[in-house]
XYZ file of N, CA and C in Angstrom:
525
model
N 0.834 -1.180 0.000
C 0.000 0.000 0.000
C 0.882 1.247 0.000
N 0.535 2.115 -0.742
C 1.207 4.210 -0.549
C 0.978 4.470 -0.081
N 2.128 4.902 0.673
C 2.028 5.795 1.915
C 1.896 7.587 0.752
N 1.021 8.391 1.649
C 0.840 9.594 0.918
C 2.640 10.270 1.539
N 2.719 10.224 2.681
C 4.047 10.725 2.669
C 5.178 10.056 3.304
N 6.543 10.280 3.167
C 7.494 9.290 3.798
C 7.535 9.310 5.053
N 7.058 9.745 5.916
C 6.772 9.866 7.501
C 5.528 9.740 8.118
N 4.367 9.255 7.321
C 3.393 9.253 7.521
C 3.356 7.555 8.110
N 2.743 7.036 8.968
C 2.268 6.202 9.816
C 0.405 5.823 9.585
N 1.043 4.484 9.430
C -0.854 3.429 9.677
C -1.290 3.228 10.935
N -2.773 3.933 11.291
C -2.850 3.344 12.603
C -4.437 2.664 12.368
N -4.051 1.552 12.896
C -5.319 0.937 12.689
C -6.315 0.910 14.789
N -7.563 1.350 14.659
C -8.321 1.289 15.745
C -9.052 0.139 15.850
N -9.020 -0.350 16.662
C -9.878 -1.811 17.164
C -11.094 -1.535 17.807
N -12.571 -1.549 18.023
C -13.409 -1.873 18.952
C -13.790 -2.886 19.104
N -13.219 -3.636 20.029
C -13.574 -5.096 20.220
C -14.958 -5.727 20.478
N -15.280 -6.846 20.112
C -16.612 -7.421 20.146
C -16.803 -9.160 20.048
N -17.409 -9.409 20.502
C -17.446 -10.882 19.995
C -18.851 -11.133 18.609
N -19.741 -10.383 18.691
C -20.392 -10.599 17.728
C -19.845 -9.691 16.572
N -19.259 -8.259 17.206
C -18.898 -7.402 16.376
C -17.750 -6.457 16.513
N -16.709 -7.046 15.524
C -15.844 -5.989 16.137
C -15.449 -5.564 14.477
N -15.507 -3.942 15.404
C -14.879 -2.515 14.265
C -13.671 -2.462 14.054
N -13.440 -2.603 13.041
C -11.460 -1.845 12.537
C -12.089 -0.539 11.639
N -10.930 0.015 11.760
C -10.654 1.584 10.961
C -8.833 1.963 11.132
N -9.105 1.822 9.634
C -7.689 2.124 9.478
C -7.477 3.424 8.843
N -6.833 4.802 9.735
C -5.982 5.703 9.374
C -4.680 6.245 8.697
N -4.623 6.871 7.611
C -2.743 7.171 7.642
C -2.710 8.411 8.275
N -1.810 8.504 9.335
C -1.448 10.042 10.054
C -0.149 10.667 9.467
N -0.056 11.876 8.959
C 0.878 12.589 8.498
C 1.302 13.977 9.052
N 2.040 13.757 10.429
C 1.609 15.464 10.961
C 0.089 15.457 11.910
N -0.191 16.918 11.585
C -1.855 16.827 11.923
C -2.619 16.411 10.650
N -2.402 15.960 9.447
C -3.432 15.429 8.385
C -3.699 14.356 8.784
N -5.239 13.532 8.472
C -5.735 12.239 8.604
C -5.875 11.774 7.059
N -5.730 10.806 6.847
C -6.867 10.239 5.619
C -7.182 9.052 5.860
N -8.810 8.553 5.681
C -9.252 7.567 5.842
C -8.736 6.362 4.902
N -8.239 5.305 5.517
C -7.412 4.437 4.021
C -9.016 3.152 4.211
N -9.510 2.667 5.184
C -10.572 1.836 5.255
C -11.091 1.415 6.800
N -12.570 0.709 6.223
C -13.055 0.518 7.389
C -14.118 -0.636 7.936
N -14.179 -1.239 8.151
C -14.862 -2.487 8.205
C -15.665 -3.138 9.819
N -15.912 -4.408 9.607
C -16.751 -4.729 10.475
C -16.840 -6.088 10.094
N -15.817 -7.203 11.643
C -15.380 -8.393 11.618
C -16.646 -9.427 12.302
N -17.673 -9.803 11.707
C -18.654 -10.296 12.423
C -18.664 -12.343 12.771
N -19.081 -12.526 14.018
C -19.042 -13.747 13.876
C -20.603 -14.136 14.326
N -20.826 -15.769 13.993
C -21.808 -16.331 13.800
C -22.572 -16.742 15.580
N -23.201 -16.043 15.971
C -23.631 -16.567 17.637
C -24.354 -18.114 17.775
N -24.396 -18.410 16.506
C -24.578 -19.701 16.938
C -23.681 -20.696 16.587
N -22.667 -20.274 16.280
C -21.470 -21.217 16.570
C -20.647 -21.071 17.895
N -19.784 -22.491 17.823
C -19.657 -22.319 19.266
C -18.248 -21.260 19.643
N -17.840 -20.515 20.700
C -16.914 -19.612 21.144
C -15.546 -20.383 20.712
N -15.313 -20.895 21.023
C -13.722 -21.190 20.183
C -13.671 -21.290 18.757
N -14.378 -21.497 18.159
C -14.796 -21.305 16.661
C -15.261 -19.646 15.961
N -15.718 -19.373 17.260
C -15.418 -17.509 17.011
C -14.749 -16.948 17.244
N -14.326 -17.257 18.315
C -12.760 -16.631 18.441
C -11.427 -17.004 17.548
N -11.619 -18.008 17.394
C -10.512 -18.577 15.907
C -10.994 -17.337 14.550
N -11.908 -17.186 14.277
C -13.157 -16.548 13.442
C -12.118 -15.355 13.593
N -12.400 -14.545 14.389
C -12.108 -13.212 15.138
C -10.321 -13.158 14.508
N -9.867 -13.957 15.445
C -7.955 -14.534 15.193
C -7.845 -14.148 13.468
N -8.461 -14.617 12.688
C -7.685 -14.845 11.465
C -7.814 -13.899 11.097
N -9.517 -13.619 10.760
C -9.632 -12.184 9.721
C -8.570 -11.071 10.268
N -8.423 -10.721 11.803
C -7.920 -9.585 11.854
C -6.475 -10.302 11.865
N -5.995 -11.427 11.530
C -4.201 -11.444 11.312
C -4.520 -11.147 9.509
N -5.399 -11.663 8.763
C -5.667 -11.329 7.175
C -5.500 -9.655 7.129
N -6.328 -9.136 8.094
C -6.794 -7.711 7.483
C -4.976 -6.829 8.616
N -4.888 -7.324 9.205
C -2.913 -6.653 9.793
C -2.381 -7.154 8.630
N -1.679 -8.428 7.729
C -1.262 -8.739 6.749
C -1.434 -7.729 5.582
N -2.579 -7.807 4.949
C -3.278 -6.512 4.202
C -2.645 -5.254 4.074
N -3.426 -5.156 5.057
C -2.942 -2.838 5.542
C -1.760 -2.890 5.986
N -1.252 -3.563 7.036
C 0.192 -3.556 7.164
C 0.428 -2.236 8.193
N -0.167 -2.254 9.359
C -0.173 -0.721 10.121
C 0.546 -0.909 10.997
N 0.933 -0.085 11.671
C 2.146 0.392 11.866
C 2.266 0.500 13.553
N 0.640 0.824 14.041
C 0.447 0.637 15.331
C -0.932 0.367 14.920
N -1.400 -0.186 16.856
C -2.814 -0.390 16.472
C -2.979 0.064 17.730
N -4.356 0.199 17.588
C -5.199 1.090 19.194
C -6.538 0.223 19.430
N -6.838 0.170 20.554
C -7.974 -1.025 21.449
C -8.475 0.152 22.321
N -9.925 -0.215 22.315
C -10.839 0.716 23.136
C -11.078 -0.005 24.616
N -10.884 0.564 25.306
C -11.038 -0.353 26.899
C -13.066 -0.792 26.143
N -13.415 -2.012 27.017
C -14.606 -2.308 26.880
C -15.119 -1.869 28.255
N -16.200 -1.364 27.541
C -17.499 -1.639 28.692
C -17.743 -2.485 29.479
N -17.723 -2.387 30.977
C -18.067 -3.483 31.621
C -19.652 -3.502 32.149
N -19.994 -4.827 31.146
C -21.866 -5.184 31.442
C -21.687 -5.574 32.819
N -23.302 -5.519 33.184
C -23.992 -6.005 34.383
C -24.007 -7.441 34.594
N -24.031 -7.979 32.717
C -23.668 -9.449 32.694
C -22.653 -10.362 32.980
N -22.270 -10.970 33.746
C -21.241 -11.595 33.712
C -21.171 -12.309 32.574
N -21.961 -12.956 31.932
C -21.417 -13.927 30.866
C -21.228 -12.697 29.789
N -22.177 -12.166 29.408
C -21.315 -11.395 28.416
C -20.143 -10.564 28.661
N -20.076 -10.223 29.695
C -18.425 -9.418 30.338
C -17.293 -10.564 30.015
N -17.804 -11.778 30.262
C -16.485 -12.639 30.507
C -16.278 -12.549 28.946
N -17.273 -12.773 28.199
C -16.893 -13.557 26.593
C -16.459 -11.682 25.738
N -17.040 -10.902 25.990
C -15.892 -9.384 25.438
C -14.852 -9.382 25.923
N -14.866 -9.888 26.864
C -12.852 -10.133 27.306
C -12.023 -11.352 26.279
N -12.983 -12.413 26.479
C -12.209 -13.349 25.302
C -11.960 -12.773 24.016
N -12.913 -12.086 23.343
C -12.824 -11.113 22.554
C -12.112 -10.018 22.348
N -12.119 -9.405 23.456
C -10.935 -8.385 23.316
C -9.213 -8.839 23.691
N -9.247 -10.201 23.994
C -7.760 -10.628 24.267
C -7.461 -11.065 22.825
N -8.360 -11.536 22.090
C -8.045 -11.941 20.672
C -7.577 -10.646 19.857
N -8.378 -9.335 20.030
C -7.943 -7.998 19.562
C -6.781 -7.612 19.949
N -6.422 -7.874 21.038
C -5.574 -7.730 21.618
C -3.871 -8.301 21.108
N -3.985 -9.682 21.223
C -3.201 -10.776 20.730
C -2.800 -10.428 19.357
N -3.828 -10.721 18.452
C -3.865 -10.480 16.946
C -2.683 -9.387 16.503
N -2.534 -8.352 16.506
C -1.606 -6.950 16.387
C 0.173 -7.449 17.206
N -0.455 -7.778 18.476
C 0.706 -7.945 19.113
C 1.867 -8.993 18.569
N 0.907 -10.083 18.210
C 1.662 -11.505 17.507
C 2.279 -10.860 16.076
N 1.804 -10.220 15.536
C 2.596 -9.207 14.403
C 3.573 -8.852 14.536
N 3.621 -8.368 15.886
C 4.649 -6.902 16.394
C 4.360 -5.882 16.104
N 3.014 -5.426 16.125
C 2.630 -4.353 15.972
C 2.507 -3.350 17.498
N 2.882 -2.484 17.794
C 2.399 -1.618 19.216
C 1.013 -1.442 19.514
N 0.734 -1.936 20.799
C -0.619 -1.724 20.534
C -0.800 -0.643 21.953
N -2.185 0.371 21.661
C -2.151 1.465 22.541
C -3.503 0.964 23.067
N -4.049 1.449 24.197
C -5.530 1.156 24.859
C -6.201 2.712 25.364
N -7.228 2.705 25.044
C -7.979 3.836 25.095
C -9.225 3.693 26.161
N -9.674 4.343 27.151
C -11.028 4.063 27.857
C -11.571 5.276 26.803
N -13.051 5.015 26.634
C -13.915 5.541 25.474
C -13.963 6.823 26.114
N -14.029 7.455 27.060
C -14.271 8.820 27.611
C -12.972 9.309 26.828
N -11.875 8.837 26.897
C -10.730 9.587 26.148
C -10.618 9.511 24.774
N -11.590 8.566 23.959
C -11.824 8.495 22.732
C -12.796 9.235 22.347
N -13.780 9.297 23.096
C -14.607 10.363 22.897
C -13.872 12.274 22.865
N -12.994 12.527 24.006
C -12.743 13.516 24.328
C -11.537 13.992 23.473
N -10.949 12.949 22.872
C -9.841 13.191 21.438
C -10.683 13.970 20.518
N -11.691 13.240 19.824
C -12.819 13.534 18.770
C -13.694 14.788 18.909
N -14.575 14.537 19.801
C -15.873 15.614 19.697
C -14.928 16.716 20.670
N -14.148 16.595 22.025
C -14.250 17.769 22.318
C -14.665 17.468 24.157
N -15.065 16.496 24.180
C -16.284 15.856 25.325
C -16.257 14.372 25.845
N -15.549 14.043 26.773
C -15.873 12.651 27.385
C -16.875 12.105 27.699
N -18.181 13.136 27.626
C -19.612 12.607 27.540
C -20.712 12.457 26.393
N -19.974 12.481 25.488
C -20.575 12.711 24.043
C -21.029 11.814 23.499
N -22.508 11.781 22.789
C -23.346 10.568 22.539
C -22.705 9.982 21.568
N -23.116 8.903 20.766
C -22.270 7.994 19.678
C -22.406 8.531 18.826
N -23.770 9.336 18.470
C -24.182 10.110 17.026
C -23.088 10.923 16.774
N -22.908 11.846 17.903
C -22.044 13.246 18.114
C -20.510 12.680 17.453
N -20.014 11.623 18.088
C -18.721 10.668 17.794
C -18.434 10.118 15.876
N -19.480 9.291 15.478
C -19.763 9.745 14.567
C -20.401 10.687 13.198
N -20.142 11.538 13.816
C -20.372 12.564 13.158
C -19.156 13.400 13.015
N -18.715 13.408 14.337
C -16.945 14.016 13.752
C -15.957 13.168 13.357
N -16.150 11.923 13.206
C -15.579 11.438 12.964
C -15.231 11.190 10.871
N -16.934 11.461 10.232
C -17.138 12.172 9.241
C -16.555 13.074 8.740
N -16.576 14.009 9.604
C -15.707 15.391 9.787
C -14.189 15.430 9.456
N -13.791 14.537 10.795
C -12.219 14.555 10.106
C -11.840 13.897 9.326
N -12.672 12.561 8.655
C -11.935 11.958 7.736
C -12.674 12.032 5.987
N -12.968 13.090 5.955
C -14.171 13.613 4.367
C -13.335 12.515 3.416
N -14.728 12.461 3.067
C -15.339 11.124 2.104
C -15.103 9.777 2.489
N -15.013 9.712 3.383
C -15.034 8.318 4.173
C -16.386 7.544 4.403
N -16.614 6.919 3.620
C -17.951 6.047 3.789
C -18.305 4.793 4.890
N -18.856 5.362 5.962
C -18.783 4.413 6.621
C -20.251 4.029 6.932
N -19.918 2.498 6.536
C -21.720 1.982 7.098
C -21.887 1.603 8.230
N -21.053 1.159 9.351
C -21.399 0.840 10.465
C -21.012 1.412 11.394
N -21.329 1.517 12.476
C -21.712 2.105 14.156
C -20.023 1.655 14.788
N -19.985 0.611 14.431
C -18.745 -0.149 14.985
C -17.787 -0.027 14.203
N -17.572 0.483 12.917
C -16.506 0.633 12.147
C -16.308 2.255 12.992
N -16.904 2.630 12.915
C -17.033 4.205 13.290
C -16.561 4.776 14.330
N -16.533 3.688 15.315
C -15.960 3.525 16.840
C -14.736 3.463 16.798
N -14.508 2.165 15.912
C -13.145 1.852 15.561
C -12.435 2.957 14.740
N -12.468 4.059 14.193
C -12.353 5.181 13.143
C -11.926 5.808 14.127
N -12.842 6.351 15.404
C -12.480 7.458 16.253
C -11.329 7.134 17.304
N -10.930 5.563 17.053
C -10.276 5.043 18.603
C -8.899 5.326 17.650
N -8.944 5.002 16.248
C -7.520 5.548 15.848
C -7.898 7.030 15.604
N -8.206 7.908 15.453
C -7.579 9.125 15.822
C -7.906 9.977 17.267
N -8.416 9.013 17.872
C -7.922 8.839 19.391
C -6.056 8.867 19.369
N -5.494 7.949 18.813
C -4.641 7.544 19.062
C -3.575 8.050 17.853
N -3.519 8.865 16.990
C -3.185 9.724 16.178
C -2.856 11.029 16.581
N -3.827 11.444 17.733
C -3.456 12.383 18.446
C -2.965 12.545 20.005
N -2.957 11.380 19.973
C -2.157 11.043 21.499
C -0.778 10.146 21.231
N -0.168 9.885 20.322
C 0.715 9.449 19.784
C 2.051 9.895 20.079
N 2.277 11.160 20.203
C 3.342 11.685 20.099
C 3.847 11.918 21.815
N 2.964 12.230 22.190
C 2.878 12.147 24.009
C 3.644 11.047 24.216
N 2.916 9.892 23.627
C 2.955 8.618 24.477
C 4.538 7.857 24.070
N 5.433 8.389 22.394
C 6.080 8.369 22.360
C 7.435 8.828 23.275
N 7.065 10.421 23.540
C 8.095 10.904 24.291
C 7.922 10.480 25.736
N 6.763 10.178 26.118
C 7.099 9.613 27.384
C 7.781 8.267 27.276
N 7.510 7.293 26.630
C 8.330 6.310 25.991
C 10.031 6.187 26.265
N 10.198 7.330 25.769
C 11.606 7.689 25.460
C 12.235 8.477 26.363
N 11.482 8.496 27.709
C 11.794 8.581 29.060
C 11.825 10.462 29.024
N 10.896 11.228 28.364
C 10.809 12.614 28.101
C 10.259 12.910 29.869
N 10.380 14.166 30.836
C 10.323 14.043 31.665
C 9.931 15.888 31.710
N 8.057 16.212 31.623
C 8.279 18.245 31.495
C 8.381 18.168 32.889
N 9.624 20.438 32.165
C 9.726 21.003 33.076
C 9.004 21.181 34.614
């Protein structure tokens, strides 16, 4: 894939899911975005959980193979009231998790109040509001789903918290 510039960086955003999980993949150049793609990794609920989670495993080692990004970013999950569904978005999100890492890709973690508050402006900002700037910053980006869209904002969540997280990295220490 072209990179638009020689310093420009792929960041791909994860929202993890077991029925549904969002990727959105960014190129960051500076402060420019451009949307390179965006999708939505779905598995079958009536098959059984190790067979979705294998499900989950491949496409996103196919779609890291693919795009080839450079870092990736994971949205902390929501914790339900359910235990069974809490336990099985964790199996889910360790596969999101795993997937990037087994690459060697860096992977960053976001709680959604700070994905939200990258984007709109607001750590309390409804999903509409989220996608909608998320529209915003990445023009002509067609996105059909709710969860691709999530996944869109968690990388430039992480597009703009990038450079922070580098220099602290690199043991940067402000005045």
């Amino acid at each position: 894939m072209n990179r638009t510039a020689p310093y420009s960086v792929r960041l791909l955003g994860l929202d993890p899911g077991l029925q549904h999980t969002g990727w959105g993949l960014v190129e960051s150049a500076g402060s420019r975005l451009r949307h390179l793609g965006d999708g939505v990794i779905s598995t079958d609920a009536d098959q059984p959980l190790a067979a979705r989670l294998c499900l989950l495993h491949r496409a996103l080692s196919a779609l890291l193979e693919q795009w080839q990004p450079d870092e990736a970013a994971v949205e902390h999950t929501y914790v339900n009231k359910n235990p069974g569904a809490a336990l099985k978005l964790g199996q889910a999100r360790g596969v999101v998790l795993l997937a990037p890492a087994l690459a060697g890709i860096p992977v960053a973690e976001y709680q959604a109040m700070e994905v939200k508050r990258a984007v709109v402006g607001t750590g309390h900002a409804e999903k509409p509001q989220v996608e909608a700037m998320v529209r915003r910053l990445l023009p002509g980006a067609v996105i059909r789903r709710a969860d691709a869209a999530d996944a869109l904002a968690v990388a430039i969540c992480h597009a703009h918290h990038r450079g922070s997280r580098l220099a602290l990295a690199r043991g940067y220490v402000p005045a």
